[in-house]
Amino acid sequence: MATLSRLAEVPVSEIKWLGPKNSAPLVKAGIVTVADLLHHVPRTYIDRRDKPRLDRVPLDSEVTIVAEVKKINTRRPKKLSITEATVADETASLNVVWFNQPFRQKSLPVGTEAAFSGKVTSRNGRLQMASPVVEVLGDDEESIVTGRIVPVHPQVGSLKPWVILRAVRSALNRARPIPDPVPAEMLARKGLIGRDQAFSDIHFPESLDRVDPARDRLVYDEFFRLELSLALQKRRQMEDATGFAHTPSGELAGGFIEGLPYELTGAQRTVLDEIDTDLREPHPMHRLLQGEVGSGKTVVAVAALLSGMEGGWQGAIMAPTEVLAVQHYLGVTGLLAQAGLSPEPFAAPSELGMDSLFGSDGPAVHIGILTGSTAAANYRPDASRAELLADVASGQVDILVGTHALIQEGVEFHRLGVAVVDEQHRFGVSQRVMLKEKADAIDPDLLIMTATPIPRTLSMTLYGDLDVSIIDEMPPGRTPVETKVLSRLEEAQAWKRIEEEVGAGRQAFVVCPLVEDSPKVEAASATAEHERLSALMPDLRVGLIHGQLRPMEKEAVMSAFRAGEIDVLVATTVIEVGIDIPNATVMVIEDADRFGLSQLHQLRGRVGRGMDPGLCLLISDPASEDAGERLAAMSATTDGFVLAQEDLRIRGQGTVFGARQSGVADLKLADLLRDLDLLTAARNDAFAIVDRDPGLTDHPELAEEVRAILGESVEWLFKS
Ligand code: ADP
Ligand code: MG
């Protein structure tokens, strides 16, 4: 009898059948402990009851067949010994040969039934097997292969399947019964079987209908451990944090929203309410705001920052790139100007083209921008970097926009109350934490925005410690972007469409092929494409942007494009995230099959942001089935959640963004697409337990297990 936590400490080399030589390939494949081995579950099962044997045996691969010895003899030419046997089942016979194993003669007398494991080859129409491993089948009930259902484990390196089979059997025999730490009432509610039974049934089921319930139970356990760690993490964040209960008066935020030239959508209002509730709570907000590009997240974020300002707190917006930081700065200053909340020098012109009458009367929001290369402010056009930093420290700056420069040495806020992190997936969790630490007295409320739609199962696992808000409604009047796939031979149609749109006063993007892991090569190919297209469309002004340009050069190109001085922008994926040019209506993506679905979706979000309908042309001759499926999905829908779900289906969960840094990597059996119900149940159960027993002191076995299986990454949860 051994708990799973205990088994997670026992190296596989201690299993009787393995030893150092055979355990090396296992360890290399990540199967380090006995617990790991028990989670290496069969990929399929062979039901011996209806599988005929020798006459259908696959050639040249490792198999185990059961047969009776019909004939056996040993020759001794020179110093060798060669033992040859004929064995047969009801369907065919097989020649077996061993070299220098004369003992076989004795151990396999005619009439013996045995399991022979090795490779079957066919020579001159005769089936042969050389030097098989043999297991004599007697009355031994423990025999592995005589069971009517034979598990087939996934191959590990060069290890013979029977080695794995034996090792699993031996480990199970030693470990069982495996105690069950999950409260019985939780299992009963879901109709889940016991843990010990589950391990036994998944590896050596007595009948095939025992497999699914066993799998369900083990999947539940994987989710349960992960969700327990997330629940603990969330609890920890709450307890460690010194929050602040904001008391928004609505003065600034309300005025801002009224000043907008449009009504908020229902979804935006709902999310604003959720944020408002969080702000009023004494513990800090940890909220993920998901919404399609253009769904109006930024407006919501600015309202949240203004709510904080109402109580005298500063706000910050952190963006992943210079270009995006600049764009946010321009966007936020523009929005505030529209609402009459700008300081004097930048007061908004009214729609009649005159200066706003109210610009200088009302409250003014001071916004600064700080990136590696830029320091500026809307109330102090000539601010130097040092002056800006001094103003941030003294509280003169209300909202500071920037890149990760915000979290570097030398930036001190006076009173940081609300922090917004845009496009979370470009930042790691540690950067989130560093931003929080910029506010020393209290932990600011944190809003993380992402335009990457994440299927619900993933947000429950990747971002399980965050509360999630979703803007699932687009502002009215947007027509979805139309998407078409063109073959390379048809590319002329794309350039023609670009010329038409530019003729009508609009702009276009041409996205160059992705060159994985080589920004240099990618930049070179974009440069070449820029030359080619300039020649193809001589009447248009064609610009170029790629990742090898300096930040200032990039920003110069973007502002020329924004100002309409460039008609067609040839670009690499540097434009993937957040770029907002409402006048751009066409996007051509070259070799579109090289991109992943979520990336294509992000790119496509760059067009159709204004009132004019957008068009996305995917040039591609897809080389694989997956690629074809991705492009078909792109033309079929513009719903990012549907695409994200498709992406997960096509690519599998291991490749999903962030999977490696999170507990998702520890999921060996669970399937995020298929197992939503189990995940939901496990999450509810885990959070309920932690609610009642925050330190898991009443559930020491569970605490031990989370620790033992999820490893060092959760160790901090248990330190006080
Ligand atoms: P996101 O940050 O989600 O990509 P933004 O906040 O940048 O979206 O909004 C995209 C555009 O839509 C902006 O020009 C913004 O002013 C506008 N917008 C936002 N909310 C609304 C709304 N409710 N109705 C009309 N336009 C809106
Ligand atoms: Mg945005």
Short mmCIF file of N, CA, C and O in Angstrom, two decimals, residues 2-45:
data_model
loop_
_atom_site.label_atom_id
_atom_site.label_comp_id
_atom_site.label_asym_id
_atom_site.label_seq_id
_atom_site.Cartn_x
_atom_site.Cartn_y
_atom_site.Cartn_z
N ALA A 2 0.59 2.15 -0.95
CA ALA A 2 1.38 3.39 -1.01
C ALA A 2 0.54 4.50 -1.61
O ALA A 2 -0.18 4.28 -2.59
N THR A 3 0.62 5.66 -1.00
CA THR A 3 -0.11 6.80 -1.55
C THR A 3 0.55 7.25 -2.84
O THR A 3 1.73 6.99 -3.09
N LEU A 4 -0.22 7.98 -3.63
CA LEU A 4 0.33 8.50 -4.88
C LEU A 4 1.50 9.45 -4.59
O LEU A 4 2.49 9.48 -5.32
N SER A 5 1.37 10.23 -3.51
CA SER A 5 2.46 11.15 -3.16
C SER A 5 3.75 10.37 -2.89
O SER A 5 4.83 10.78 -3.31
N ARG A 6 3.58 9.24 -2.20
CA ARG A 6 4.74 8.42 -1.91
C ARG A 6 5.31 7.86 -3.21
O ARG A 6 6.52 7.86 -3.41
N LEU A 7 4.43 7.39 -4.08
CA LEU A 7 4.89 6.81 -5.35
C LEU A 7 5.58 7.85 -6.22
O LEU A 7 6.39 7.53 -7.07
N ALA A 8 5.24 9.11 -5.98
CA ALA A 8 5.87 10.18 -6.75
C ALA A 8 7.29 10.42 -6.27
O ALA A 8 8.03 11.23 -6.84
N GLU A 9 7.68 9.73 -5.20
CA GLU A 9 9.06 9.89 -4.70
C GLU A 9 9.93 8.69 -5.03
O GLU A 9 11.13 8.72 -4.83
N VAL A 10 9.30 7.62 -5.50
CA VAL A 10 10.07 6.40 -5.76
C VAL A 10 10.53 6.38 -7.21
O VAL A 10 9.71 6.42 -8.12
N PRO A 11 11.83 6.33 -7.44
CA PRO A 11 12.32 6.33 -8.82
C PRO A 11 11.94 5.03 -9.55
O PRO A 11 11.87 3.96 -8.92
N VAL A 12 11.69 5.13 -10.85
CA VAL A 12 11.30 3.94 -11.61
C VAL A 12 12.36 2.84 -11.55
O VAL A 12 12.04 1.67 -11.67
N SER A 13 13.61 3.23 -11.33
CA SER A 13 14.67 2.22 -11.33
C SER A 13 14.49 1.21 -10.19
O SER A 13 15.10 0.15 -10.19
N GLU A 14 13.65 1.56 -9.21
CA GLU A 14 13.43 0.61 -8.12
C GLU A 14 12.41 -0.47 -8.46
O GLU A 14 12.20 -1.39 -7.68
N ILE A 15 11.80 -0.34 -9.62
CA ILE A 15 10.85 -1.37 -10.01
C ILE A 15 11.62 -2.62 -10.43
O ILE A 15 12.60 -2.54 -11.18
N LYS A 16 11.15 -3.73 -9.95
CA LYS A 16 11.86 -4.98 -10.12
C LYS A 16 12.27 -5.24 -11.57
O LYS A 16 13.37 -5.67 -11.87
N TRP A 17 11.38 -4.97 -12.49
CA TRP A 17 11.65 -5.33 -13.86
C TRP A 17 12.52 -4.36 -14.63
O TRP A 17 12.83 -4.58 -15.78
N LEU A 18 12.87 -3.27 -13.98
CA LEU A 18 13.57 -2.25 -14.75
C LEU A 18 15.06 -2.20 -14.49
O LEU A 18 15.86 -2.60 -15.32
N GLY A 19 15.45 -1.71 -13.35
CA GLY A 19 16.88 -1.52 -13.13
C GLY A 19 17.36 -0.35 -13.95
O GLY A 19 16.62 0.19 -14.77
N PRO A 20 18.63 0.03 -13.73
CA PRO A 20 19.14 1.25 -14.34
C PRO A 20 19.09 1.26 -15.88
O PRO A 20 18.76 2.27 -16.47
N LYS A 21 19.37 0.13 -16.51
CA LYS A 21 19.47 0.13 -17.96
C LYS A 21 18.12 0.42 -18.60
O LYS A 21 18.00 1.27 -19.48
N ASN A 22 17.10 -0.28 -18.13
CA ASN A 22 15.79 -0.09 -18.72
C ASN A 22 15.09 1.17 -18.24
O ASN A 22 14.16 1.65 -18.89
N SER A 23 15.52 1.70 -17.10
CA SER A 23 14.82 2.90 -16.66
C SER A 23 15.34 4.16 -17.34
O SER A 23 14.63 5.16 -17.40
N ALA A 24 16.54 4.09 -17.90
CA ALA A 24 17.08 5.28 -18.56
C ALA A 24 16.15 5.83 -19.65
O ALA A 24 15.86 7.03 -19.66
N PRO A 25 15.68 4.98 -20.58
CA PRO A 25 14.77 5.52 -21.60
C PRO A 25 13.47 6.09 -21.01
O PRO A 25 12.94 7.07 -21.53
N LEU A 26 13.01 5.50 -19.92
CA LEU A 26 11.80 6.03 -19.28
C LEU A 26 12.06 7.42 -18.73
O LEU A 26 11.30 8.36 -18.98
N VAL A 27 13.16 7.55 -18.01
CA VAL A 27 13.49 8.83 -17.41
C VAL A 27 13.64 9.89 -18.49
O VAL A 27 13.16 11.01 -18.37
N LYS A 28 14.25 9.48 -19.59
CA LYS A 28 14.44 10.41 -20.70
C LYS A 28 13.09 10.88 -21.25
O LYS A 28 12.95 12.01 -21.70
N ALA A 29 12.10 10.01 -21.19
CA ALA A 29 10.77 10.36 -21.69
C ALA A 29 9.91 11.02 -20.61
O ALA A 29 8.72 11.19 -20.79
N GLY A 30 10.53 11.38 -19.50
CA GLY A 30 9.79 12.09 -18.46
C GLY A 30 9.07 11.18 -17.49
O GLY A 30 8.31 11.64 -16.64
N ILE A 31 9.29 9.87 -17.62
CA ILE A 31 8.67 8.94 -16.68
C ILE A 31 9.71 8.62 -15.62
O ILE A 31 10.51 7.70 -15.77
N VAL A 32 9.73 9.43 -14.58
CA VAL A 32 10.83 9.40 -13.63
C VAL A 32 10.47 8.60 -12.38
O VAL A 32 11.30 7.88 -11.84
N THR A 33 9.23 8.72 -11.97
CA THR A 33 8.83 8.05 -10.73
C THR A 33 7.79 6.98 -11.02
O THR A 33 7.24 6.90 -12.11
N VAL A 34 7.52 6.20 -9.99
CA VAL A 34 6.50 5.17 -10.13
C VAL A 34 5.14 5.80 -10.43
O VAL A 34 4.37 5.29 -11.24
N ALA A 35 4.88 6.95 -9.81
CA ALA A 35 3.60 7.64 -10.10
C ALA A 35 3.53 8.00 -11.59
O ALA A 35 2.49 7.85 -12.23
N ASP A 36 4.64 8.48 -12.14
CA ASP A 36 4.66 8.79 -13.57
C ASP A 36 4.32 7.55 -14.39
O ASP A 36 3.57 7.60 -15.36
N LEU A 37 4.92 6.44 -14.00
CA LEU A 37 4.71 5.20 -14.76
C LEU A 37 3.23 4.79 -14.71
O LEU A 37 2.67 4.36 -15.71
N LEU A 38 2.62 4.96 -13.55
CA LEU A 38 1.22 4.58 -13.45
C LEU A 38 0.31 5.49 -14.28
O LEU A 38 -0.80 5.12 -14.62
N HIS A 39 0.83 6.68 -14.60
CA HIS A 39 0.06 7.57 -15.49
C HIS A 39 0.40 7.35 -16.95
O HIS A 39 -0.14 8.02 -17.82
N HIS A 40 1.32 6.45 -17.21
CA HIS A 40 1.63 6.08 -18.59
C HIS A 40 0.63 4.98 -18.96
O HIS A 40 0.92 3.79 -18.83
N VAL A 41 -0.53 5.40 -19.39
CA VAL A 41 -1.62 4.43 -19.51
C VAL A 41 -1.66 3.85 -20.93
O VAL A 41 -1.15 4.45 -21.87
N PRO A 42 -2.24 2.67 -21.07
CA PRO A 42 -2.28 2.03 -22.39
C PRO A 42 -2.93 2.94 -23.42
O PRO A 42 -3.87 3.67 -23.11
N ARG A 43 -2.40 2.91 -24.65
CA ARG A 43 -3.06 3.71 -25.67
C ARG A 43 -4.21 2.95 -26.28
O ARG A 43 -5.13 3.50 -26.84
N THR A 44 -4.16 1.63 -26.17
CA THR A 44 -5.28 0.84 -26.63
C THR A 44 -5.21 -0.53 -25.95
O THR A 44 -4.28 -0.80 -25.18
N TYR A 45 -6.17 -1.37 -26.23
CA TYR A 45 -6.22 -2.69 -25.61
C TYR A 45 -6.51 -3.71 -26.71
O TYR A 45 -7.27 -3.43 -27.64
#
